[in-house]
Tab-separated table of C-alpha atoms in Angstrom:
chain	number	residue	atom	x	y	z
A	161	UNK	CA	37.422	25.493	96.648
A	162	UNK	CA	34.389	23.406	96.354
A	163	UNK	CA	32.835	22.429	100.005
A	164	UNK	CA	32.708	18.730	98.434
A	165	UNK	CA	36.224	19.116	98.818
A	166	UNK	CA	36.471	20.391	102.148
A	167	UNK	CA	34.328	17.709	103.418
A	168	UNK	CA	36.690	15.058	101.820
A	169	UNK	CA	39.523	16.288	103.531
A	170	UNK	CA	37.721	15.652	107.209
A	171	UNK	CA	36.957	11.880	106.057
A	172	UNK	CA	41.120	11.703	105.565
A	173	UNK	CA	42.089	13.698	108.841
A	174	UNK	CA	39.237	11.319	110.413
A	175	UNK	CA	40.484	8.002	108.854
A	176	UNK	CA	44.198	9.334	110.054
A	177	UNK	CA	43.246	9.694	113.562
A	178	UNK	CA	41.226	6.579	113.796
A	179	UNK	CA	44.010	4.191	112.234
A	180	UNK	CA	44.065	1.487	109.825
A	181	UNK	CA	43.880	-1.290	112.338
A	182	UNK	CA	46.750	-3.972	111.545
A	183	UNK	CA	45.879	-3.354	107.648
A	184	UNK	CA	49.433	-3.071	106.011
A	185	UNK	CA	50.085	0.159	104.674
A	186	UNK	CA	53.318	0.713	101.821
A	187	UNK	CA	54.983	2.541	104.887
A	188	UNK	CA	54.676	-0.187	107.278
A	189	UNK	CA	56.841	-3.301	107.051
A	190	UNK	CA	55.524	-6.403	105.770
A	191	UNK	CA	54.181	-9.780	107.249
A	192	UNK	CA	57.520	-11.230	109.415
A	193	UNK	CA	58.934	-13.832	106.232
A	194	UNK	CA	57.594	-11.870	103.247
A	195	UNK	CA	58.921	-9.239	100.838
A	196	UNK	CA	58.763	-5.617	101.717
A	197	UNK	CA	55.881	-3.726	100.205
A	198	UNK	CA	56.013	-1.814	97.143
A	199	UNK	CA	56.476	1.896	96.890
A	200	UNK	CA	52.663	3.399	96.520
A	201	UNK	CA	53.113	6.082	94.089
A	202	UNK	CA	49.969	8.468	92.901
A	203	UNK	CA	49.428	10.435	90.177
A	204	UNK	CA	46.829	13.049	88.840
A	205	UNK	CA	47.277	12.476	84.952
A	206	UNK	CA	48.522	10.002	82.400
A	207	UNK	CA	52.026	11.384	81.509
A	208	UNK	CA	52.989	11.071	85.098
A	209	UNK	CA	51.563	7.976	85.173
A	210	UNK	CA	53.470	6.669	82.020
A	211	UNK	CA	56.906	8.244	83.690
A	212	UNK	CA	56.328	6.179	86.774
A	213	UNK	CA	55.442	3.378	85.464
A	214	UNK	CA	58.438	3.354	83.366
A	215	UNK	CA	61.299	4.529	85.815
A	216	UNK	CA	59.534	2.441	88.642
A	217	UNK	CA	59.077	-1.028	86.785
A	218	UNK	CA	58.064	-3.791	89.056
A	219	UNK	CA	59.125	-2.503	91.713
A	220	UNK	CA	56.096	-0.052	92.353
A	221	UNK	CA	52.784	0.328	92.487
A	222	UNK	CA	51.476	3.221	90.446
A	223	UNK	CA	47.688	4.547	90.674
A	224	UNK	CA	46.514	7.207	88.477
A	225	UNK	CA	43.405	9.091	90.092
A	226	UNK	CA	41.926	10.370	87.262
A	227	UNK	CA	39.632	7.609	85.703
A	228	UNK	CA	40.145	6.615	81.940
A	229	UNK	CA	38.197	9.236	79.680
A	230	UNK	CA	37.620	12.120	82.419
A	231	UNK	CA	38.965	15.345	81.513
A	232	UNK	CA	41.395	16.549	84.131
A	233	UNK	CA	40.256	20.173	84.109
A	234	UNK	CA	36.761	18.914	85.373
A	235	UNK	CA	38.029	16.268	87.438
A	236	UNK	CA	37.058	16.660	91.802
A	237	UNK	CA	38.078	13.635	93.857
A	238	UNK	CA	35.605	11.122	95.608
A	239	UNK	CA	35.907	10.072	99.127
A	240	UNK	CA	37.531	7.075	97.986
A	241	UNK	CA	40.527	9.079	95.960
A	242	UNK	CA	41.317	10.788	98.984
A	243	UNK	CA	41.358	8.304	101.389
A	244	UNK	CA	43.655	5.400	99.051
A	245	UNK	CA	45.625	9.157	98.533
A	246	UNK	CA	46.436	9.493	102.176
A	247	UNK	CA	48.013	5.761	102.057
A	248	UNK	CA	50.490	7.253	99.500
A	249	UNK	CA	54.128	6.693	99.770
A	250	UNK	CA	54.525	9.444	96.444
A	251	UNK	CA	52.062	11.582	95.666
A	252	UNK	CA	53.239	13.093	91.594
A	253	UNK	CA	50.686	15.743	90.319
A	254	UNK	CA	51.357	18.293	87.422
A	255	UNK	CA	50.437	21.424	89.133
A	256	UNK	CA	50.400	25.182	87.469
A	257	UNK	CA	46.551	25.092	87.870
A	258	UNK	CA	45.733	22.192	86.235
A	259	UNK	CA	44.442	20.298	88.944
A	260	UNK	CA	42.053	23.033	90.940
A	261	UNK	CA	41.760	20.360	93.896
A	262	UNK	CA	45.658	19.700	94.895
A	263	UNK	CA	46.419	22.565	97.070
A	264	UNK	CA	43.480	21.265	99.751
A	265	UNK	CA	44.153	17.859	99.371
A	266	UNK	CA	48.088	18.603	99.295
A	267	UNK	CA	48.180	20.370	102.987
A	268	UNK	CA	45.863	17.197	104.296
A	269	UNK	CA	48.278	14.980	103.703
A	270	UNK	CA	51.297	13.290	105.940
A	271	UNK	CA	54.542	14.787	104.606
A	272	UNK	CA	56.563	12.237	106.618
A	273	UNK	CA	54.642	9.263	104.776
A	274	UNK	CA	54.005	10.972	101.704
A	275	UNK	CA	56.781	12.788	99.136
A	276	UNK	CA	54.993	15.350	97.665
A	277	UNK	CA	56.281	15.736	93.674
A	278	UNK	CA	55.140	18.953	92.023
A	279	UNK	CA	55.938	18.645	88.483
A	280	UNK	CA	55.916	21.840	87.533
A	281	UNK	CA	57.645	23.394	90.177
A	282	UNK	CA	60.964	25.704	89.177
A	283	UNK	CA	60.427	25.013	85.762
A	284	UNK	CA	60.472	27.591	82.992
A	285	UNK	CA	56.984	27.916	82.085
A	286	UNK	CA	54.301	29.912	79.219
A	287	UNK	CA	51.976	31.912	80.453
A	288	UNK	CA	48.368	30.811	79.083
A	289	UNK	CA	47.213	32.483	76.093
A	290	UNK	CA	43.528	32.735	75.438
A	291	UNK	CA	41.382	33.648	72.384
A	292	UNK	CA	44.465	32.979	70.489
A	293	UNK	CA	42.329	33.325	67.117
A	294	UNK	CA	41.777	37.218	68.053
A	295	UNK	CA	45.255	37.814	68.247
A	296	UNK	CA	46.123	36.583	64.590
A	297	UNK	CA	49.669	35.168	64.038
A	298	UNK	CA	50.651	35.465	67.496
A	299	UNK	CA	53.040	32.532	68.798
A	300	UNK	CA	52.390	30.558	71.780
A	301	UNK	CA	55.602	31.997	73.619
A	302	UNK	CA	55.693	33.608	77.252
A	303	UNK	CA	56.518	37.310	75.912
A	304	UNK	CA	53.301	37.242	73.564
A	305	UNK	CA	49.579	36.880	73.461
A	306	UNK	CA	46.622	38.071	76.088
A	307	UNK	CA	48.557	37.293	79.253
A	308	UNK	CA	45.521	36.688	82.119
A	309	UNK	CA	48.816	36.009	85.018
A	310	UNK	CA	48.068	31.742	84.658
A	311	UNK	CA	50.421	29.548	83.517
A	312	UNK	CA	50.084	27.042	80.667
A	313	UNK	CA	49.808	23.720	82.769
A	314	UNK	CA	50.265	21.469	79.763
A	315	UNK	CA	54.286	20.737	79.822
A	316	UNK	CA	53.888	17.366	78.479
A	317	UNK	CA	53.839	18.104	75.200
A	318	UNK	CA	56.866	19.127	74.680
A	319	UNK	CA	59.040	15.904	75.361
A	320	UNK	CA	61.871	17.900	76.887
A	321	UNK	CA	59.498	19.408	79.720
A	322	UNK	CA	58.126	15.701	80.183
A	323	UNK	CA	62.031	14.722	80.827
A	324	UNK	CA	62.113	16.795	83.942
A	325	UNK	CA	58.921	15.661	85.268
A	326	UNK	CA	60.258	12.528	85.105
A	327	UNK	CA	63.179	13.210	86.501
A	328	UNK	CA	61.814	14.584	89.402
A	329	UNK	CA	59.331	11.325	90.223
A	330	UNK	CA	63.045	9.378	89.480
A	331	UNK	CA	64.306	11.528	92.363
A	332	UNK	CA	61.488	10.825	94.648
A	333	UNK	CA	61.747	7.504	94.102
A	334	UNK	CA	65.683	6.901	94.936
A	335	UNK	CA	65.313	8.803	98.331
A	336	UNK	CA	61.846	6.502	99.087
A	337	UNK	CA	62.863	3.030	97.937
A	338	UNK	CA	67.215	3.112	98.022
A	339	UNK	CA	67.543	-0.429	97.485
A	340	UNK	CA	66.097	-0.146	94.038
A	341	UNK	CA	68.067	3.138	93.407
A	342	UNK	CA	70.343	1.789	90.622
A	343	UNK	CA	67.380	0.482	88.764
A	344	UNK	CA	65.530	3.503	88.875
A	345	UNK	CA	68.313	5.258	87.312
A	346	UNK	CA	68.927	2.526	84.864
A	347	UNK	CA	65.200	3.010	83.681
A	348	UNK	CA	65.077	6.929	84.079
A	349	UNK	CA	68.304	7.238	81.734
A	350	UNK	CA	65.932	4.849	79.165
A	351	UNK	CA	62.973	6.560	78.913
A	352	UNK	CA	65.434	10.198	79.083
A	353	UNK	CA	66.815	8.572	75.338
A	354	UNK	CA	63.183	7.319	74.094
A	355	UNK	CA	61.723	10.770	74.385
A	356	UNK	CA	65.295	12.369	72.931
A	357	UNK	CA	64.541	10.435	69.980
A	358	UNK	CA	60.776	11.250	69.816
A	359	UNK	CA	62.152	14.876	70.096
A	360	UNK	CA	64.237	14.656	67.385
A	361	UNK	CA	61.345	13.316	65.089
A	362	UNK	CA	58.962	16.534	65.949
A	363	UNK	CA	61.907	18.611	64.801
A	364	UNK	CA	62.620	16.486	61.788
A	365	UNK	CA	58.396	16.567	60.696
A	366	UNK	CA	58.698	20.289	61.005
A	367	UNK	CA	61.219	20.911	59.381
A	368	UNK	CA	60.036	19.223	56.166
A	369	UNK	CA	56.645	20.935	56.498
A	370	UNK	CA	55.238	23.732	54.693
A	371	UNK	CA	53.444	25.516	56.944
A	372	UNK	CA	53.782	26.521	60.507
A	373	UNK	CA	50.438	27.330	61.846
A	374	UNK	CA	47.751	24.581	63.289
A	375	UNK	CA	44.434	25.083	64.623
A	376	UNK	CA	43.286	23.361	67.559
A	377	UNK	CA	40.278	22.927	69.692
A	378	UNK	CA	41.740	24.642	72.889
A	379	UNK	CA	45.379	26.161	73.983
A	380	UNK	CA	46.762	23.120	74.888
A	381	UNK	CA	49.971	22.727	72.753
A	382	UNK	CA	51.532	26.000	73.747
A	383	UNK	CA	54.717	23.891	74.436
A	384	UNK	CA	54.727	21.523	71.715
A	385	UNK	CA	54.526	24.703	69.277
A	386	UNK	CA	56.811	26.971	71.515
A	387	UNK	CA	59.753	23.961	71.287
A	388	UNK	CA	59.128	23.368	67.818
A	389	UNK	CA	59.035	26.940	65.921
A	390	UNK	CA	54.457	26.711	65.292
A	391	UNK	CA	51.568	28.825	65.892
A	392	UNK	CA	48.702	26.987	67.140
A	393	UNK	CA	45.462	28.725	66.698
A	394	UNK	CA	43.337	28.096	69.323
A	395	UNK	CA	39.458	27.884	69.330
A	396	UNK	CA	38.814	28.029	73.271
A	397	UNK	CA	41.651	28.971	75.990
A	398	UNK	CA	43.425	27.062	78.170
A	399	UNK	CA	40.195	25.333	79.666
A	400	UNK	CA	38.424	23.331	76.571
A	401	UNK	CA	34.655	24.031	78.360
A	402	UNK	CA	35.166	27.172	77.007
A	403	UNK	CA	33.738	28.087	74.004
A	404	UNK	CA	33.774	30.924	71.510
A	405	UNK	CA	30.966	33.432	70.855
A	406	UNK	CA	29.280	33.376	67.374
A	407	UNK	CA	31.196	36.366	66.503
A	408	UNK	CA	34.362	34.509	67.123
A	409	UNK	CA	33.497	31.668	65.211
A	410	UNK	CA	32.945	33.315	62.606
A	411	UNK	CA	36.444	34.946	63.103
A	412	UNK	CA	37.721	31.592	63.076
A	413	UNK	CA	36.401	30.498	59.841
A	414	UNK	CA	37.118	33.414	58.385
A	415	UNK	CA	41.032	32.452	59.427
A	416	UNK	CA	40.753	29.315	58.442
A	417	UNK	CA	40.206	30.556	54.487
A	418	UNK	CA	42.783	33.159	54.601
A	419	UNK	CA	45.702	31.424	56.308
A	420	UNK	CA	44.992	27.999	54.005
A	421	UNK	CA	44.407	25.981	57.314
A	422	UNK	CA	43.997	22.399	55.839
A	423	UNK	CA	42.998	20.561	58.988
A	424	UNK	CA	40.890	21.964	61.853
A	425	UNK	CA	42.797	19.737	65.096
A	426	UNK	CA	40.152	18.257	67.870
A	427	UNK	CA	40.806	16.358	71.061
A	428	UNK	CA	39.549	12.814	72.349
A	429	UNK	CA	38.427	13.887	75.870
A	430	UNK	CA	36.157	17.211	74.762
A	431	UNK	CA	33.604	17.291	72.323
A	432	UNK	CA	34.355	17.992	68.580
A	433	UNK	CA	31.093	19.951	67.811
A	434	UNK	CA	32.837	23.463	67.412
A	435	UNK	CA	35.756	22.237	65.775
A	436	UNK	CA	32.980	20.373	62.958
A	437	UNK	CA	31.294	23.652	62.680
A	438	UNK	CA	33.896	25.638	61.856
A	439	UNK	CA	35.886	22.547	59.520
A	440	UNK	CA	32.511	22.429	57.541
A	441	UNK	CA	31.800	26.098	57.126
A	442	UNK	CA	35.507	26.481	56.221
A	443	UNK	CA	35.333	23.388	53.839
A	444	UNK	CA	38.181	22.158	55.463
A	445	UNK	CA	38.917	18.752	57.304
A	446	UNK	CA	38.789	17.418	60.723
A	447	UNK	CA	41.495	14.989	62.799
A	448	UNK	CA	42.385	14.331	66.193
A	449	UNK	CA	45.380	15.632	67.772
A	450	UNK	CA	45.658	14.009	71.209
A	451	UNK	CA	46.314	16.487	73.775
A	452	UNK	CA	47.259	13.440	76.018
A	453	UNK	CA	45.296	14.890	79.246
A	454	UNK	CA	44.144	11.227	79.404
A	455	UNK	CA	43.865	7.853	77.884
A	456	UNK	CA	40.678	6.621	76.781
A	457	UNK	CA	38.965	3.354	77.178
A	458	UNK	CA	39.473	2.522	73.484
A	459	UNK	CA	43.171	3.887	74.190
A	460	UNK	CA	43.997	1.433	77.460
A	461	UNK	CA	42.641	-1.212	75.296
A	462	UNK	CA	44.154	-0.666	72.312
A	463	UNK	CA	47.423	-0.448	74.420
A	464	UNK	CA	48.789	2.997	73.225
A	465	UNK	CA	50.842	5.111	75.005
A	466	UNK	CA	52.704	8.085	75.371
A	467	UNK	CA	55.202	7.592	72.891
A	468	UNK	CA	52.527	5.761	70.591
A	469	UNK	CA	50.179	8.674	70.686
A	470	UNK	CA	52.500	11.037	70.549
A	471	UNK	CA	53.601	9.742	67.142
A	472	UNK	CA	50.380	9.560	66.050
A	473	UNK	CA	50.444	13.469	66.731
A	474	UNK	CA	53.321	13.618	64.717
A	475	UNK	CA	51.633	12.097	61.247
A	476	UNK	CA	48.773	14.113	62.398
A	477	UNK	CA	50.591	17.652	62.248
A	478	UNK	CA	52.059	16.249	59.386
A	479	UNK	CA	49.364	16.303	57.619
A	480	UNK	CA	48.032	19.707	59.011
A	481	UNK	CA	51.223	21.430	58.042
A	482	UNK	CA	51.479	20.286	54.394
């Protein structure tokens, strides 16, 4: 752990001891005459964000901390972050190593104001595979690949993991906020049917396709290929800073012209120079498959979304997989 880190965490004890003065906080009641506060719910990345946001409605207040465009795997909190974190009534983060920071900022915090929601915890996960290309036609599945004892953070992708994420911030939020309880199911129960149905067009995509491998720019879609029956080939591991020697790219082009890989698959947070390299040296093309880490500017304003982008992915692997 960073010392930036360390020294963030004495600015949050410090600002606990000290107070807020009469500033209203979402645990303390409102002005005498008004409306109670709303819920203050936190998240670390987008998908949690999007699950709030939908189960909660209006009647919350949801704050994501990583900024539009920034790649969660490089992501530290400011000062700032962790003091608005420490007025947190829910506090959602993915967890299984994604977010390096958590642990630290996680034993900081006041467990009688804040719910702590670990996303991943109990659930069934992959281990993380890396240098998938060197290990050719190996699946993306716990029992296979170069096992280094992490686990694949990236749940998301497969819409059934996301449904227990969600339902887990759902849960958090009927034991904070019970006078909202029934709508929180309501909308929980909603979103649990929207991404059944998105589920049930990733199945129906693959099983009209072709093929069954893709390659990608790093190991992110372990899930997504693990609940739908693919190999993803990837070109760096689990962390997309990584990237492969010349030796290995050369691998990778080389699989690229004997496994007729049609697209090579890059991300909108990391840069898409390796993925070019190899495309063009392959003679292949290039498309975006949106590892949905993070929105970015052009996303927010463009209004996309989960569901959005992850049909998008869908035409995309389409393609891929002809």
């Amino acid at each position: 752990m960073k010392k930036s880190l360390l020294a963030l965490l004495s600015i949050v004890t410090a600002v606990g001891i000290a107070g807020c003065g009469s500033k209203e906080t979402a645990s303390t009641p409102a002005a005498e005459g008004s409306a109670a506060a709303k819920p203050k719910v936190y998240t670390t990345i987008y998908p949690l964000e999007y699950a709030a946001e939908r189960i909660g409605g209006d009647h919350i207040e949801v704050t994501n901390l990583i900024p539009p465009g920034v790649e969660p795997h490089d992501y530290e909190p400011t000062a700032k972050d962790m003091v608005a974190l420490s007025g947190a009534d829910i506090f959602a983060f993915n967890g299984s190593g994604l977010e390096l920071w958590v642990d630290k900022a996680v034993e900081s915090m006041d467990k009688n104001k804040t719910t702590i929601v670990n996303a991943t915890e109990g659930m069934d996960l992959l281990h993380a595979v890396e240098e998938e290309h060197e290990h050719e036609g190996e699946a993306a599945t716990e029992e296979e690949g170069h096992d280094h004892g992490d686990k694949d953070p990236h749940v998301w992708l497969d819409p059934s993991k996301l449904k227990e994420q969600a339902a887990k911030v759902k849960d958090a939020l009927v034991k904070k906020d019970q006078a909202h309880a029934a709508d929180y199911e309501k909308n929980f129960q909603q979103l649990s049917a929207d991404l059944d149905q998105l589920d049930k067009e990733f199945k129906g995509m693959v099983a009209q396709s072709s093929k069954k491998e893709f390659m990608v720019s790093h190991s992110a879609f372990g899930y997504l290929a693990n609940r739908y029956g693919l190999e993803q080939v990837a070109i760096s591991g689990v962390n997309p800073a990584d990237e492969p020697s010349p030796s290995q790219l050369k691998e990778l082009v080389e699989h690229v012209k004997e496994h007729q890989i049609s697209y090579v698959l890059f991300e909108t947070l990391v840069s898409p120079k390796v993925a070019e390299v190899i495309a063009r040296e392959a003679g292949v093309q290039t498309a975006t498959l949106n590892p949905l880490e993070g929105l970015t500017e052009e996303d927010v304003k463009a209004g996309r979304d989960y569901m959005s982008i992850m049909r998008e992915n869908i035409e995309t692997l389409r393609a891929a997989l002809k």
